[in-house]
Short mmCIF file of C-alpha atoms in Angstrom, two decimals:
data_model
loop_
_atom_site.label_atom_id
_atom_site.label_comp_id
_atom_site.label_asym_id
_atom_site.label_seq_id
_atom_site.Cartn_x
_atom_site.Cartn_y
_atom_site.Cartn_z
CA MET A 82 -23.35 90.17 20.09
CA SER A 83 -24.19 91.58 23.54
CA ARG A 84 -25.40 88.12 24.67
CA LEU A 85 -22.11 86.60 23.60
CA LEU A 86 -20.20 89.30 25.47
CA ALA A 87 -22.37 88.80 28.57
CA ALA A 88 -21.84 85.03 28.44
CA GLY A 89 -18.09 85.54 28.07
CA LEU A 90 -18.00 87.90 31.05
CA LEU A 91 -20.02 85.43 33.12
CA VAL A 92 -17.61 82.59 32.31
CA LEU A 93 -14.65 84.82 33.13
CA ALA A 94 -16.18 85.92 36.45
CA VAL A 95 -17.05 82.36 37.49
CA SER A 96 -13.61 81.00 36.61
CA ALA A 97 -11.88 83.95 38.30
CA CYS A 98 -13.58 83.21 41.63
CA GLY A 99 -12.18 79.67 41.59
CA PHE A 100 -15.43 77.85 40.85
CA GLN A 101 -14.87 74.32 39.62
CA LEU A 102 -17.27 71.47 38.95
CA ARG A 103 -16.94 68.83 41.64
CA GLY A 104 -16.30 65.92 39.31
CA GLU A 105 -14.94 62.67 40.63
CA ALA A 106 -13.15 62.45 43.95
CA PRO A 107 -9.40 61.99 43.54
CA SER A 108 -8.50 58.46 44.48
CA GLY A 109 -5.47 56.23 44.21
CA LEU A 110 -7.71 53.32 45.18
CA LYS A 111 -7.55 50.62 42.52
CA SER A 112 -10.35 48.34 43.70
CA LEU A 113 -13.18 48.44 46.22
CA HIS A 114 -15.45 45.66 47.45
CA VAL A 115 -18.94 46.84 48.47
CA SER A 116 -21.08 44.74 50.77
CA THR A 117 -24.20 45.33 52.84
CA GLU A 118 -25.85 43.88 55.90
CA ALA A 119 -29.31 44.53 54.43
CA PRO A 120 -30.54 45.65 51.01
CA SER A 121 -29.22 49.16 50.36
CA GLN A 122 -30.03 51.59 47.59
CA VAL A 123 -26.97 53.66 48.53
CA ALA A 124 -24.79 50.60 47.84
CA VAL A 125 -26.44 50.30 44.42
CA GLU A 126 -25.65 53.98 43.78
CA ILE A 127 -22.02 53.49 44.89
CA ARG A 128 -21.63 50.50 42.56
CA ARG A 129 -23.10 52.55 39.72
CA SER A 130 -20.71 55.43 40.46
CA LEU A 131 -17.69 53.12 40.49
CA SER A 132 -18.63 51.49 37.18
CA GLY A 133 -17.57 54.58 35.24
CA GLY A 134 -14.41 55.54 37.11
CA PRO A 135 -10.83 54.42 37.60
CA THR A 136 -11.62 52.46 40.78
CA ARG A 137 -12.92 49.05 39.81
CA LEU A 138 -15.59 47.20 41.73
CA ALA A 139 -14.10 44.00 43.17
CA ALA A 140 -16.48 41.06 43.32
CA ASP A 141 -14.12 39.14 45.61
CA LEU A 142 -13.05 40.56 48.96
CA LYS A 143 -9.65 38.82 48.69
CA VAL A 144 -8.55 40.88 45.68
CA ALA A 145 -9.98 44.21 46.84
CA GLU A 146 -7.69 46.96 48.05
CA ALA A 147 -10.45 48.12 50.43
CA GLN A 148 -13.86 47.01 51.61
CA LEU A 149 -16.87 49.26 52.14
CA ARG A 150 -19.55 47.71 54.32
CA ILE A 151 -22.91 49.47 54.45
CA LEU A 152 -24.12 48.73 57.97
CA SER A 153 -27.52 50.41 57.83
CA GLU A 154 -29.71 52.61 55.69
CA SER A 155 -32.93 54.23 56.83
CA THR A 156 -35.31 56.88 55.59
CA GLU A 157 -37.66 58.95 57.68
CA LYS A 158 -40.40 61.48 56.98
CA THR A 159 -41.51 63.76 59.80
CA ILE A 160 -43.73 66.81 60.01
CA GLN A 161 -41.61 69.95 59.95
CA THR A 162 -44.23 72.71 60.02
CA LEU A 163 -47.97 72.97 60.62
CA THR A 164 -50.27 75.74 59.46
CA SER A 165 -52.32 77.74 61.96
CA ALA A 166 -55.22 75.42 61.08
CA GLY A 167 -53.15 72.40 62.14
CA ARG A 168 -52.51 71.10 58.63
CA VAL A 169 -49.15 69.92 57.40
CA PHE A 170 -47.20 72.64 55.59
CA ASP A 171 -43.72 71.04 55.33
CA TYR A 172 -42.18 67.63 55.86
CA GLN A 173 -38.57 66.87 56.67
CA LEU A 174 -37.06 63.93 54.80
CA ARG A 175 -34.07 62.24 56.41
CA LEU A 176 -31.67 59.60 55.09
CA ARG A 177 -29.19 57.92 57.42
CA VAL A 178 -26.46 55.60 56.18
CA GLY A 179 -24.09 53.74 58.49
CA TYR A 180 -20.87 52.33 57.03
CA ARG A 181 -17.29 51.30 57.74
CA VAL A 182 -14.23 50.84 55.56
CA THR A 183 -11.30 48.46 55.98
CA ASN A 184 -8.25 47.91 53.82
CA GLY A 185 -7.30 44.60 52.20
CA ALA A 186 -5.50 43.49 55.37
CA GLY A 187 -8.61 44.11 57.47
CA GLN A 188 -7.26 47.24 59.16
CA VAL A 189 -9.84 49.94 59.79
CA LEU A 190 -9.61 52.94 57.43
CA ILE A 191 -12.90 54.46 58.56
CA ALA A 192 -14.41 53.30 61.84
CA PRO A 193 -18.18 52.80 61.83
CA ALA A 194 -19.62 56.18 60.85
CA GLU A 195 -22.95 57.61 59.80
CA ILE A 196 -24.00 60.10 57.18
CA GLU A 197 -27.26 61.96 57.64
CA ILE A 198 -28.82 64.01 54.88
CA ARG A 199 -31.97 66.10 55.36
CA ARG A 200 -34.30 67.87 52.98
CA ILE A 201 -37.47 69.90 53.49
CA ILE A 202 -40.40 69.31 51.16
CA SER A 203 -43.55 71.40 51.11
CA TYR A 204 -46.90 69.63 51.16
CA SER A 205 -49.92 70.36 49.04
CA GLU A 206 -53.31 68.78 49.62
CA THR A 207 -54.29 69.70 46.06
CA ALA A 208 -51.41 67.78 44.43
CA PRO A 209 -50.60 64.75 46.60
CA LEU A 210 -49.42 62.57 43.69
CA ALA A 211 -47.03 65.23 42.43
CA LYS A 212 -45.63 65.64 45.95
CA GLU A 213 -45.19 61.87 46.22
CA VAL A 214 -43.15 61.86 43.00
CA GLU A 215 -41.12 64.83 44.27
CA GLU A 216 -40.47 62.98 47.53
CA ARG A 217 -39.19 59.89 45.68
CA GLN A 218 -36.92 62.08 43.54
CA LEU A 219 -35.57 63.85 46.63
CA PHE A 220 -34.76 60.52 48.29
CA GLU A 221 -32.98 59.39 45.09
CA ASP A 222 -30.94 62.61 45.08
CA MET A 223 -30.17 62.16 48.77
CA ARG A 224 -28.92 58.61 48.12
CA ALA A 225 -26.70 59.85 45.29
CA GLU A 226 -25.31 62.57 47.58
CA ALA A 227 -24.67 60.03 50.37
CA ALA A 228 -22.85 57.75 47.90
CA SER A 229 -20.73 60.64 46.70
CA GLN A 230 -19.86 61.69 50.27
CA ILE A 231 -18.88 58.14 51.21
CA LEU A 232 -16.65 57.78 48.14
CA ARG A 233 -14.94 61.11 48.89
CA ARG A 234 -14.35 60.05 52.51
CA ILE A 235 -12.87 56.75 51.32
CA ALA A 236 -10.56 58.60 48.92
CA ILE A 237 -9.35 60.88 51.73
CA ALA A 238 -8.88 57.99 54.19
CA HIS A 239 -7.01 55.94 51.57
CA ALA A 240 -4.74 58.88 50.71
CA GLY A 241 -4.04 59.41 54.42
CA ALA A 242 -3.24 55.72 54.95
CA ALA A 243 -0.98 55.66 51.87
CA ALA A 244 0.91 58.72 53.14
CA ARG A 245 1.79 56.96 56.41
#
C-alpha cells in the first residue's frame, strides 16, 4: 500500500511541476518531400518519423507543401581527455547535419542551417568491442535527436509562415 501511495505522490508531483512527454511536434504541415545531396541516415530517420504521424511523406516535389533538403551529414570522433599516462580516457562524438527548407512555391522557410550534436563517451582498453557498440548506439540516438530537432524547426517555421 505504501508503494502505491508513493507512486501516486510521485505522479502528482511530476504533473504539478508541468512535466509533459515531448511527443510529436505540433504541425499543420500536410506533406513534406525529403531529399538529400548525399546518402543520409538522418533523412532515413526523418522519413521513419513521418511515416507514423499526420504529415505524409510526399514522393513528388510538385505535390509537397514543403521540401526538406539535407545538404550534408558528417560524424566525427575526437579525443576529449587523456590520462596522465597519455592514454585516451574520453572521446567526443559529433554529428553535424546541414539542411534547408522551402515551401511548395520554392520560397525559403529555413535558410541553409546546421545542427550539431555532441556526446562524450568514455574509453576502455579492456572492453573495446563493447565501446564500439556503445558508440554506434550513441550515433543512432544523435541522428534520431537531429531528425526530431529538424522536424520541430520545420513545424515552427511553417506555423510562422502560415501566420503571415
